[in-house]
mmCIF file of C-alpha atoms and ligand atoms in Angstrom:
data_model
loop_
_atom_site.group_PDB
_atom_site.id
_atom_site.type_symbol
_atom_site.label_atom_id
_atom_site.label_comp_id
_atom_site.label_asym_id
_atom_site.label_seq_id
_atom_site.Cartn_x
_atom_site.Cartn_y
_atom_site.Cartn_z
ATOM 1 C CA UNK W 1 -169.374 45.447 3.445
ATOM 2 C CA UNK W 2 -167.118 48.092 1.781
ATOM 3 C CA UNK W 3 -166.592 46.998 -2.089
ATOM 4 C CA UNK W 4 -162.857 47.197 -3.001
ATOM 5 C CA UNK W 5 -162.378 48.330 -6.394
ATOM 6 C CA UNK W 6 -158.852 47.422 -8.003
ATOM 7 C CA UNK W 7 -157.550 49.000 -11.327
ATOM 8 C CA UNK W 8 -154.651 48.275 -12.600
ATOM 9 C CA UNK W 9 -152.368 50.533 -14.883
ATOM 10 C CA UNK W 10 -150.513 48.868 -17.305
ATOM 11 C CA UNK W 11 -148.860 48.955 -20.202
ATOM 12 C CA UNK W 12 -150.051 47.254 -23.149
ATOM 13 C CA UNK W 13 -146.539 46.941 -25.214
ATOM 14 C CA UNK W 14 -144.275 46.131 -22.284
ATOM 15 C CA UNK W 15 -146.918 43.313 -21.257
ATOM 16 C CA UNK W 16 -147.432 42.113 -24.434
ATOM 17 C CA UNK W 17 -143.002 41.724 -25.194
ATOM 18 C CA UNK W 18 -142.858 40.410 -21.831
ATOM 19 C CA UNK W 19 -145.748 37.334 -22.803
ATOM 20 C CA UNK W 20 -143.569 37.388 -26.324
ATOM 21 C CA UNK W 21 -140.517 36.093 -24.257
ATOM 22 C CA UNK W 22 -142.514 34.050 -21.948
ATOM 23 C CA UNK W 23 -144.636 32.009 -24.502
ATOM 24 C CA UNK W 24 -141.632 32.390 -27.210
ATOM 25 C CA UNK W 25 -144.075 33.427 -29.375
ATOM 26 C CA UNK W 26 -143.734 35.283 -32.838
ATOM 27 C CA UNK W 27 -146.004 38.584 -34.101
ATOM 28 C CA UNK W 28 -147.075 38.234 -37.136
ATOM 29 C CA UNK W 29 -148.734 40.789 -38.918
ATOM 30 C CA UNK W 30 -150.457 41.727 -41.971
ATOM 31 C CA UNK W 31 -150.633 45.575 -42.884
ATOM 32 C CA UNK W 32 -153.998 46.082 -42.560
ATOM 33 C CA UNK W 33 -154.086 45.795 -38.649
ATOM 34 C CA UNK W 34 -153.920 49.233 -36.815
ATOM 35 C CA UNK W 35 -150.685 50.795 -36.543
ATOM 36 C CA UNK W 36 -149.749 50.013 -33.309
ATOM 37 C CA UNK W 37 -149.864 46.164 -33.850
ATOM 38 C CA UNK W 38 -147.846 46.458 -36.872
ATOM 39 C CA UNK W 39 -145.053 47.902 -34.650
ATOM 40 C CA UNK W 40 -144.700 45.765 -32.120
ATOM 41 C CA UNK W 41 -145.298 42.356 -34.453
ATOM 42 C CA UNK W 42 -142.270 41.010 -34.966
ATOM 43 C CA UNK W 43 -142.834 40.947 -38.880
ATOM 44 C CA UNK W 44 -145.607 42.641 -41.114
ATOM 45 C CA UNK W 45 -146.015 41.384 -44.608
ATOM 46 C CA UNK W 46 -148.601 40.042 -47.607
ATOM 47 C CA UNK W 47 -150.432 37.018 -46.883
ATOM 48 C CA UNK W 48 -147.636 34.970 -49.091
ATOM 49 C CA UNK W 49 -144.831 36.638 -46.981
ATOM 50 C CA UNK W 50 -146.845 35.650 -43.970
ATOM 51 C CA UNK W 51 -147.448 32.033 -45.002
ATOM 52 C CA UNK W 52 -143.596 31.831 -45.106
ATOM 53 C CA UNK W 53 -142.652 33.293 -42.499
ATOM 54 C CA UNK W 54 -145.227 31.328 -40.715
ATOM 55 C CA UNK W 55 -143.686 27.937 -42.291
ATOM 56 C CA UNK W 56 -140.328 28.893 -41.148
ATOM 57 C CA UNK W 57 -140.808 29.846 -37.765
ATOM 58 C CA UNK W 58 -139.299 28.183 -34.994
ATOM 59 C CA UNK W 59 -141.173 29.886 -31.688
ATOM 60 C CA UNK W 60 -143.132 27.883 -30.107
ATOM 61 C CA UNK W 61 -146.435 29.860 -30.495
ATOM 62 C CA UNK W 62 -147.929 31.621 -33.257
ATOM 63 C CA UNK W 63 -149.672 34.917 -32.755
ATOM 64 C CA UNK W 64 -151.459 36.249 -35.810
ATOM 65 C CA UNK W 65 -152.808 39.456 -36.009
ATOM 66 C CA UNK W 66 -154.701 39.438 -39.124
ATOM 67 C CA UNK W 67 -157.747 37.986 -40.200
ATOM 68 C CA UNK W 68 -159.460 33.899 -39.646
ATOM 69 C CA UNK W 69 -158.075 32.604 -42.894
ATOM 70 C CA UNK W 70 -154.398 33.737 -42.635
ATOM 71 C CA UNK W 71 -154.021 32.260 -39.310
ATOM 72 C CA UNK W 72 -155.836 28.701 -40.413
ATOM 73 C CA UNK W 73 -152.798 29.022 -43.033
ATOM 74 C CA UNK W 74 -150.872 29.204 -40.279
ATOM 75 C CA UNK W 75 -151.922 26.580 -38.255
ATOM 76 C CA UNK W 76 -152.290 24.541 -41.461
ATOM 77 C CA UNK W 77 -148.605 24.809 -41.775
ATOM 78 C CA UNK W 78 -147.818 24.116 -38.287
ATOM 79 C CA UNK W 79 -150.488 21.763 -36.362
ATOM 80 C CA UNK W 80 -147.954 21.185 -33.437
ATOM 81 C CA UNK W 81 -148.139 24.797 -32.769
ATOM 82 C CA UNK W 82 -150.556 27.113 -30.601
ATOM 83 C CA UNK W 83 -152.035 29.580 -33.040
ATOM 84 C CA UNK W 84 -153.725 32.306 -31.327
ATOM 85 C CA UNK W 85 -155.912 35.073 -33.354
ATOM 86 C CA UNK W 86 -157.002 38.124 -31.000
ATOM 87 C CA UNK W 87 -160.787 38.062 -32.534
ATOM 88 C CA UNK W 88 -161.782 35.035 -33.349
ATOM 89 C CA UNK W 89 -165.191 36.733 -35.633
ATOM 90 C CA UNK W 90 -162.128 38.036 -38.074
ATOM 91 C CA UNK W 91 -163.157 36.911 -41.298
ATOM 92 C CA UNK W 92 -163.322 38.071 -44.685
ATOM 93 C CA UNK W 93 -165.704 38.860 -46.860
ATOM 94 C CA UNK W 94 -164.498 36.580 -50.031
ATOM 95 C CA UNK W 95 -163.817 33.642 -47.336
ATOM 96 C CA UNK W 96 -167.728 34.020 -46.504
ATOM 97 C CA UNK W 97 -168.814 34.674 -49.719
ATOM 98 C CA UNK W 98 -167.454 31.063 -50.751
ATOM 99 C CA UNK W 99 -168.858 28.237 -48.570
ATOM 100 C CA UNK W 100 -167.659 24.533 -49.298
ATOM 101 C CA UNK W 101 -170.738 23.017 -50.343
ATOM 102 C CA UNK W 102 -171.414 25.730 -53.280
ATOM 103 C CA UNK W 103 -167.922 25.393 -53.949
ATOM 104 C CA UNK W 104 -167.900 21.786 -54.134
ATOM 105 C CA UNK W 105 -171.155 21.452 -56.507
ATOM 106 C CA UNK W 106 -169.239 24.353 -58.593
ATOM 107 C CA UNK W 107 -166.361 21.834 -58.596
ATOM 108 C CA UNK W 108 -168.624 19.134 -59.550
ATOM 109 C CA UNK W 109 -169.784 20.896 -62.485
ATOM 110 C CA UNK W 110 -166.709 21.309 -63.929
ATOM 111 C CA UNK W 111 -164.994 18.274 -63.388
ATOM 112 C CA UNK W 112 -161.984 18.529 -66.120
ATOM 113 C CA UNK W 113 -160.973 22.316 -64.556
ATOM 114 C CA UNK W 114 -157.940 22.920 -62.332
ATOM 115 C CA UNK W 115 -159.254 24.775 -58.761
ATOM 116 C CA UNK W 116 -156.724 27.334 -58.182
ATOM 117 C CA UNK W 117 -158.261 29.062 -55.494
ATOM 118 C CA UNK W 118 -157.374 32.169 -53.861
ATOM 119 C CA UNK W 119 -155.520 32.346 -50.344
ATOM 120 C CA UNK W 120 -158.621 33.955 -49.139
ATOM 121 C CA UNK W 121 -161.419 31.453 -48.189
ATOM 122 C CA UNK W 122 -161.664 28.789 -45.584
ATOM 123 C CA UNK W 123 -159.367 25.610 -44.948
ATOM 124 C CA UNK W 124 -162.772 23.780 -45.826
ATOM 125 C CA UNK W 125 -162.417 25.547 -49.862
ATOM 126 C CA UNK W 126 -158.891 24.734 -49.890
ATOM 127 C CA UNK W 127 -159.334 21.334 -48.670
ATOM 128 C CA UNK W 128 -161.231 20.783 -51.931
ATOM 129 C CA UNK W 129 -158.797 22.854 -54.155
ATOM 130 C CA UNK W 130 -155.282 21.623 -55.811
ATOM 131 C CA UNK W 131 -153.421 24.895 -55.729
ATOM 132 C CA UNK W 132 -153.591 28.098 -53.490
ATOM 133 C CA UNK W 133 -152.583 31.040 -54.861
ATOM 134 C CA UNK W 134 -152.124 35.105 -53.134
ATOM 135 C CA UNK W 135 -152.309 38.410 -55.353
ATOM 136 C CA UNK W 136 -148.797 38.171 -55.145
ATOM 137 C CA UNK W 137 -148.033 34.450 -56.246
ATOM 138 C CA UNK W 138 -151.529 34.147 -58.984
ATOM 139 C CA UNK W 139 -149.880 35.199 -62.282
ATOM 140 C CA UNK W 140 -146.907 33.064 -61.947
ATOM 141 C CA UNK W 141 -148.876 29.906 -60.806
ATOM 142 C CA UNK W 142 -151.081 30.853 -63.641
ATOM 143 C CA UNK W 143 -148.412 30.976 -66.451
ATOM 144 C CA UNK W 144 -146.886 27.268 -65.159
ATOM 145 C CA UNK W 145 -149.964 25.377 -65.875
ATOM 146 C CA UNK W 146 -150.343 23.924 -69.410
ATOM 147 C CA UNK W 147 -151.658 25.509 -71.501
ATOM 148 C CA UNK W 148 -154.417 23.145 -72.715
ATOM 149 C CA UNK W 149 -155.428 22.655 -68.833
ATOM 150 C CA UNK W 150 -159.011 24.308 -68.039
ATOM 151 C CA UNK W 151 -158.424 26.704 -64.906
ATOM 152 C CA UNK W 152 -161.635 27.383 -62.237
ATOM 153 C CA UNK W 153 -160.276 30.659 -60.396
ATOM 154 C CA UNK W 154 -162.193 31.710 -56.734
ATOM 155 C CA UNK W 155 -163.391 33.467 -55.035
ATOM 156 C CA UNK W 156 -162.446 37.318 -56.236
ATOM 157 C CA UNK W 157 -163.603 38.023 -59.748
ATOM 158 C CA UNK W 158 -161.644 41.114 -59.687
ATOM 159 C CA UNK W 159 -158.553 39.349 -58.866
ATOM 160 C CA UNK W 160 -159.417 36.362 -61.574
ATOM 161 C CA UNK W 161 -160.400 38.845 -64.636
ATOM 162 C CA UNK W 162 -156.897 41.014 -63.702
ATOM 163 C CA UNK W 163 -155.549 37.943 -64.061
ATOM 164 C CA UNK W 164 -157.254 36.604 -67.331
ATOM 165 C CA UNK W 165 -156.282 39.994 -68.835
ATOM 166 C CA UNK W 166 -152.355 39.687 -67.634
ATOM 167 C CA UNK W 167 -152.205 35.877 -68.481
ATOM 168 C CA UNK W 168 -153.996 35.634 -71.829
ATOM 169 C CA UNK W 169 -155.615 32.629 -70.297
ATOM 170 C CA UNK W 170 -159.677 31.956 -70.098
ATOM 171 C CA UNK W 171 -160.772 30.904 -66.492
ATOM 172 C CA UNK W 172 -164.084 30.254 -65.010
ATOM 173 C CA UNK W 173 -164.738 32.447 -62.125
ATOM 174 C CA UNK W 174 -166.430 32.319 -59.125
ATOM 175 C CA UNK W 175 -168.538 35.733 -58.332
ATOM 176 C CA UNK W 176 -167.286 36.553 -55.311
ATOM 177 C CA UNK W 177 -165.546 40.440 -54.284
ATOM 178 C CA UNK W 178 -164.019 42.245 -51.573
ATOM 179 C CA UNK W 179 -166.491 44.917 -49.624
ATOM 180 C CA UNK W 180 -163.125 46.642 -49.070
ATOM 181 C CA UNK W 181 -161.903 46.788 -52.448
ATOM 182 C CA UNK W 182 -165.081 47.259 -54.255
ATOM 183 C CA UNK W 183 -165.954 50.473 -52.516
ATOM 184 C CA UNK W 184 -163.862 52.599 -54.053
ATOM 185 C CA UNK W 185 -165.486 55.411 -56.070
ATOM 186 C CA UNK W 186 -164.048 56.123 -59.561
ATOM 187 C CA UNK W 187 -165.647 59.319 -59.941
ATOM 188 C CA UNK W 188 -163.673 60.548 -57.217
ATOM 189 C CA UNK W 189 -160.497 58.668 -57.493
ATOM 190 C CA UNK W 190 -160.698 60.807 -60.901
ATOM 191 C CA UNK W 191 -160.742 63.984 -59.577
ATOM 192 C CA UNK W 192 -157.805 62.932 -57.315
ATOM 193 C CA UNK W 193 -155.924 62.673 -60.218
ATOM 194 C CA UNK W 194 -157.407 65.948 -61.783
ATOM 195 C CA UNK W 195 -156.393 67.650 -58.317
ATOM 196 C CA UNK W 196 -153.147 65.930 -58.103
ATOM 197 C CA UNK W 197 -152.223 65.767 -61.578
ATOM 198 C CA UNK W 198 -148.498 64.212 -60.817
ATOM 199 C CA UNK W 199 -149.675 61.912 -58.052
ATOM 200 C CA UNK W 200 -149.543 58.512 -59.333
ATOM 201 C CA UNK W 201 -152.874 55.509 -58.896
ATOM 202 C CA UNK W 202 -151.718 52.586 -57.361
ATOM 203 C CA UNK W 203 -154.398 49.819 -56.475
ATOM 204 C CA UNK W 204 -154.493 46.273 -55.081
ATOM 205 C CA UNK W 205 -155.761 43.498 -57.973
ATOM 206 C CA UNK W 206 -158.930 42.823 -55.517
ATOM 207 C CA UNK W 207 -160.154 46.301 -57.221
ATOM 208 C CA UNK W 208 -162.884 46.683 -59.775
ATOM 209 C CA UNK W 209 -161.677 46.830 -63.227
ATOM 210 C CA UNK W 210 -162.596 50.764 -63.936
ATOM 211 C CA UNK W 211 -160.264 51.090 -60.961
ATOM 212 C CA UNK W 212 -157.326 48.809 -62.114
ATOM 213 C CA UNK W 213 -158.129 50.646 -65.389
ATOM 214 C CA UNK W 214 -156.850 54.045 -64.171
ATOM 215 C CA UNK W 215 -154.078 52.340 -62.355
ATOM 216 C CA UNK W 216 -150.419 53.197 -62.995
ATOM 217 C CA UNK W 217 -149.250 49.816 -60.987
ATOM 218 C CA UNK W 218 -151.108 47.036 -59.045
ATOM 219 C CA UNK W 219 -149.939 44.802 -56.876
ATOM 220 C CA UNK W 220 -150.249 43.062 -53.434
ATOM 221 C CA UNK W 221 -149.605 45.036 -49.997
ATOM 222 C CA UNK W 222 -145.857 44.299 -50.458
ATOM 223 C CA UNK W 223 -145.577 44.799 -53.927
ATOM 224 C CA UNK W 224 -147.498 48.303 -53.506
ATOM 225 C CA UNK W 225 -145.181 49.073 -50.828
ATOM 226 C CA UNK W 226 -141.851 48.435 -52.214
ATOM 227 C CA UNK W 227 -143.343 50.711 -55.291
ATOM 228 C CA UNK W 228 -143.859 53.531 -53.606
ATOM 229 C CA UNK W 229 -140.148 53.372 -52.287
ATOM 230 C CA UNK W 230 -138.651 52.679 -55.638
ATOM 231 C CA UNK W 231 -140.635 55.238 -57.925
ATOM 232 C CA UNK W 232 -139.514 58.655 -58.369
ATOM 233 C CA UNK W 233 -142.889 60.102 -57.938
ATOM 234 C CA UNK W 234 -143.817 62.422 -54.284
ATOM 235 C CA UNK W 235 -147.638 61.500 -54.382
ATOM 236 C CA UNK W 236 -149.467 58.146 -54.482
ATOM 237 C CA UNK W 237 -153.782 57.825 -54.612
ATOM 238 C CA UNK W 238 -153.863 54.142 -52.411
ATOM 239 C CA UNK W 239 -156.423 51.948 -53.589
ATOM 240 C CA UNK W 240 -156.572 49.261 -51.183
ATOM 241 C CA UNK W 241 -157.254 49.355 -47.290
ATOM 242 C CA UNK W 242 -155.887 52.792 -45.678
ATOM 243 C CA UNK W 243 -153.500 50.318 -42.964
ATOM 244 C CA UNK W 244 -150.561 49.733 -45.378
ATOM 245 C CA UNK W 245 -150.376 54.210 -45.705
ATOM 246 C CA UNK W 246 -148.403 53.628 -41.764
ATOM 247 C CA UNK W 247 -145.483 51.301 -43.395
ATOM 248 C CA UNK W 248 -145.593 53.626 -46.553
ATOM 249 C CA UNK W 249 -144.914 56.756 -44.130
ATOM 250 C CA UNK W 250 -142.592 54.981 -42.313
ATOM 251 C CA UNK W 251 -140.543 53.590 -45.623
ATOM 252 C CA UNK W 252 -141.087 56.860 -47.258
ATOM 253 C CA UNK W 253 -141.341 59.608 -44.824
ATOM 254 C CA UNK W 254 -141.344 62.828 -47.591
ATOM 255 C CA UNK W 255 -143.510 61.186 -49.964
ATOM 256 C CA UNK W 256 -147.510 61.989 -49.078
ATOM 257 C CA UNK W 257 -150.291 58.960 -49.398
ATOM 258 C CA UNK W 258 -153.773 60.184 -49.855
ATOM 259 C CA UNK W 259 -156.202 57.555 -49.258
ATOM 260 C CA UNK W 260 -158.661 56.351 -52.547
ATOM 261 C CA UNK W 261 -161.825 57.424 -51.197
ATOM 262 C CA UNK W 262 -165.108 55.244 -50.805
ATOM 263 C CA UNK W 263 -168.523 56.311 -53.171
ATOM 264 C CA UNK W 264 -170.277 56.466 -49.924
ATOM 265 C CA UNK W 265 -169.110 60.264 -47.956
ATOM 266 C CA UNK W 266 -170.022 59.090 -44.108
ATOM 267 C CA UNK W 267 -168.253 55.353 -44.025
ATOM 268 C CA UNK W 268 -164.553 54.515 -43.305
ATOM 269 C CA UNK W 269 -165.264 51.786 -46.311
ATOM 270 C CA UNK W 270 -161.721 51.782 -47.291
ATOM 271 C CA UNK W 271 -160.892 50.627 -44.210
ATOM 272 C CA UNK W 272 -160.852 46.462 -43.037
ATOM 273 C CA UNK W 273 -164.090 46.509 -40.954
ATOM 274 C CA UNK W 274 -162.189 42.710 -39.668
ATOM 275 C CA UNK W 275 -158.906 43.449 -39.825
ATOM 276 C CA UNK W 276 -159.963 45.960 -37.225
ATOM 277 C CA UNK W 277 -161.697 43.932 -34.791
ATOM 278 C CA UNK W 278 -157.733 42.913 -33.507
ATOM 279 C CA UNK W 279 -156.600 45.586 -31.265
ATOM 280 C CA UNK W 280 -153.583 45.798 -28.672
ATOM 281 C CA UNK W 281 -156.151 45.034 -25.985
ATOM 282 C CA UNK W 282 -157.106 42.008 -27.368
ATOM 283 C CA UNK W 283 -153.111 40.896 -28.449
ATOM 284 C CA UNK W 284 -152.718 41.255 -25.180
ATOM 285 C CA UNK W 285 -155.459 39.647 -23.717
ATOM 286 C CA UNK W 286 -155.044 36.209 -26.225
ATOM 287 C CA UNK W 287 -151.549 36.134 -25.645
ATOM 288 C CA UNK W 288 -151.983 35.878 -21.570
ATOM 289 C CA UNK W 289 -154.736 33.523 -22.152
ATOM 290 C CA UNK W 290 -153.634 31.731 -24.449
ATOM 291 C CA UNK W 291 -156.566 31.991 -26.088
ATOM 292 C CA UNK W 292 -158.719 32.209 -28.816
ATOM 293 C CA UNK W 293 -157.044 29.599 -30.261
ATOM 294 C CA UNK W 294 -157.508 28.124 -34.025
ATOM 295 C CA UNK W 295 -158.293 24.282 -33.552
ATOM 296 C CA UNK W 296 -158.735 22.058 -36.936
ATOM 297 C CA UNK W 297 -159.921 18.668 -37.744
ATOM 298 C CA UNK W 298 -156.535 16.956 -38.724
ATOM 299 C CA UNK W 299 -158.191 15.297 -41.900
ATOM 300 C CA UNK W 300 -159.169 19.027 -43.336
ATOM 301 C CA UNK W 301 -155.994 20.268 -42.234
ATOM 302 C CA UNK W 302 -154.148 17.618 -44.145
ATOM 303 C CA UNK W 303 -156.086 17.830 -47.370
ATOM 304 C CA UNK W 304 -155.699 21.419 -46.935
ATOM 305 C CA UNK W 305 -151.801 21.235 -46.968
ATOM 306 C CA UNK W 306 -151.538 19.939 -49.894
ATOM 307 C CA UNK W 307 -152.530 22.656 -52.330
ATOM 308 C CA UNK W 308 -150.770 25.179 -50.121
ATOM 309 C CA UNK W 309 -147.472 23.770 -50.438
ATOM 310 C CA UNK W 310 -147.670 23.641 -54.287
ATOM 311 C CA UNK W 311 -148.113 27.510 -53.943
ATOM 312 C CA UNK W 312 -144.966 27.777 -51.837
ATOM 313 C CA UNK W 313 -143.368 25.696 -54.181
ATOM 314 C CA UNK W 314 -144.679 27.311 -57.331
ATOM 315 C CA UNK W 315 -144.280 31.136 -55.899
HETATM 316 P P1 13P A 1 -152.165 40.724 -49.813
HETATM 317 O O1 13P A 1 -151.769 39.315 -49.983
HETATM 318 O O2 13P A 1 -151.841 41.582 -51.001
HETATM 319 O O3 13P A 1 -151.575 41.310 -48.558
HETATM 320 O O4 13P A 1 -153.745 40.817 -49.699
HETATM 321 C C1 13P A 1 -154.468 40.346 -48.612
HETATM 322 C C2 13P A 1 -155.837 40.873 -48.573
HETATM 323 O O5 13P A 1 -156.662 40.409 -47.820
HETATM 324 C C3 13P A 1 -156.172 41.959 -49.458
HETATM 325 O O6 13P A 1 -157.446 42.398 -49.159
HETATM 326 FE FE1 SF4 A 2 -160.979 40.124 -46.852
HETATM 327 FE FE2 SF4 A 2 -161.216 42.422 -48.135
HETATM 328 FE FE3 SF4 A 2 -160.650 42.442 -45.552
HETATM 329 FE FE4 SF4 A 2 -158.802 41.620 -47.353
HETATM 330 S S1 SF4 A 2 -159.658 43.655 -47.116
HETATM 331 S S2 SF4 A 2 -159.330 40.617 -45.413
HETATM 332 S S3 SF4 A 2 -160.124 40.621 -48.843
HETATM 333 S S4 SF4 A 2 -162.541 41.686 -46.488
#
């Protein structure tokens, strides 16, 4: 019997706007996925921006191409909607570097602290913290506790000693980093600056601090974006994952973005080894499967609620 082989042309952005409309669905998108998911998303922001947006949403389904833990915000937020995440294995490296039970004992220990705990880990570590913060949101839920209130800050302890150093106040931190954010190489990122002696350093907080150090701003995704439109400057070193240099392009088409470069010559460090494991194949393919879902056990989900909305009501 003759075999019948079928392929099928098609393509991938009409398909994927025609599921939009079918499932009324909304993109969301943070600006580390590949360029071509950031334009057809329907918005592209920092994880704070995408918690909102998330929150205020009123499609039906939820399609969030970013990593594990921003779409558990998501669902968090909305438990009566279908959340679908292309790549389920999306994760982080500060989400893994922070499972519940050390993080509980590490509560435990320190029983009089507040846990303000960084958007970045699972709904399991936020379950068990009272406020969630984002690089965007930190310093200004930071300055609105008391002052005489002991502060526990996970899981970045790049992000929590920026943050002890632009607060003035001591917190106990948990060791965890970012394999993105702690590859870049100083060395080099200094003779960037010897080479392009008006181009200006701007890095995310997740940085190490001989990084943040050279910096002339730092900021989240958003806040790094809207500075590159706003300053006067024509060149800008990017310290945090090479994604957010498309919406910088597109924002600021005559200014040029070189890339901060990793210590190590023959990886693409800088770059989300995750965030990348979404592509427009895989959009696709979740959004006309409906599947992979993100499913949650309605007593985490609850307890992790809690500690989110004080962020959206402290930020
Ligand atoms: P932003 O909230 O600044 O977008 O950061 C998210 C993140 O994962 C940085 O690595
Ligand atoms: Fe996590 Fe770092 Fe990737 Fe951000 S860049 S999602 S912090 S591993």
């Amino acid at each position: 019997m003759e075999l019948i082989k079928k392929e099928i042309e098609i393509n991938l952005e009409d398909e994927i706007l025609k599921l939009k409309k079918e499932l009324n669905a909304v993109i969301l998108a943070h600006y580390y996925q590949e360029s071509e998911i950031q334009d057809i998303a329907d918005f592209v922001g920092d994880s704070l921006e995408l918690a909102k947006k998330a929150k205020s949403t009123s499609a039906d389904v939820i399609v969030f191409a970013g990593v594990h833990f921003m779409a558990e915000t998501a669902k968090i937020l909305n438990p009566e909607k279908l959340v679908l995440l292309p790549d389920l294995d999306a994760g982080c490296s500060l989400a893994e570097g922070c499972p519940k039970e050390e993080f509980k004992s590490f509560r435990e220990k320190h029983p009089d602290h507040l846990a303000i705990t960084y958007i970045n880990c699972s709904a399991n570590v936020k379950a068990l913290s009272d406020i969630i913060c984002t690089s965007s949101s930190a310093e200004k839920i930071i300055n609105k506790i008391p002052l005489d209130q002991k502060i526990l800050f996970s899981p970045d302890r790049n992000l929590g000693k920026y943050l002890i150093k632009k607060t003035g106040r001591e917190m106990l931190l948990w060791d965890g980093s970012c394999i993105v954010h702690e590859t870049f190489s100083e060395r080099k990122i200094i003779d960037l600056k010897i080479k392009y002696p008006d181009a200006k350093l701007i890095s995310h907080p997740e940085c190490e601090e001989p990084i943040l150090m050279h910096s002339d701003f730092i900021g989240s995704t958003s806040k790094l974006l809207s500075f590159v439109q706003e300053d006067s400057s024509l060149q800008f070193i990017v310290a945090t994952e090479t994604g957010i240099i498309h919406q910088m392009k597109k924002a600021a088409p005559e200014k040029e973005f070189i890339p901060a470069p990793p210590e190590d010559d023959t990886c693409s460090c800088n770059e989300c080894p995750f965030m990348k494991m979404n592509t427009l194949e895989k959009l696709y393919l979740c959004m006309k499967n409906k599947y992979p879902e993100i499913v949650m056990d309605e007593k985490i989900r609850k307890k992790a609620l809690l500690p989110i909305e004080r962020m959206l009501e402290m930020s």
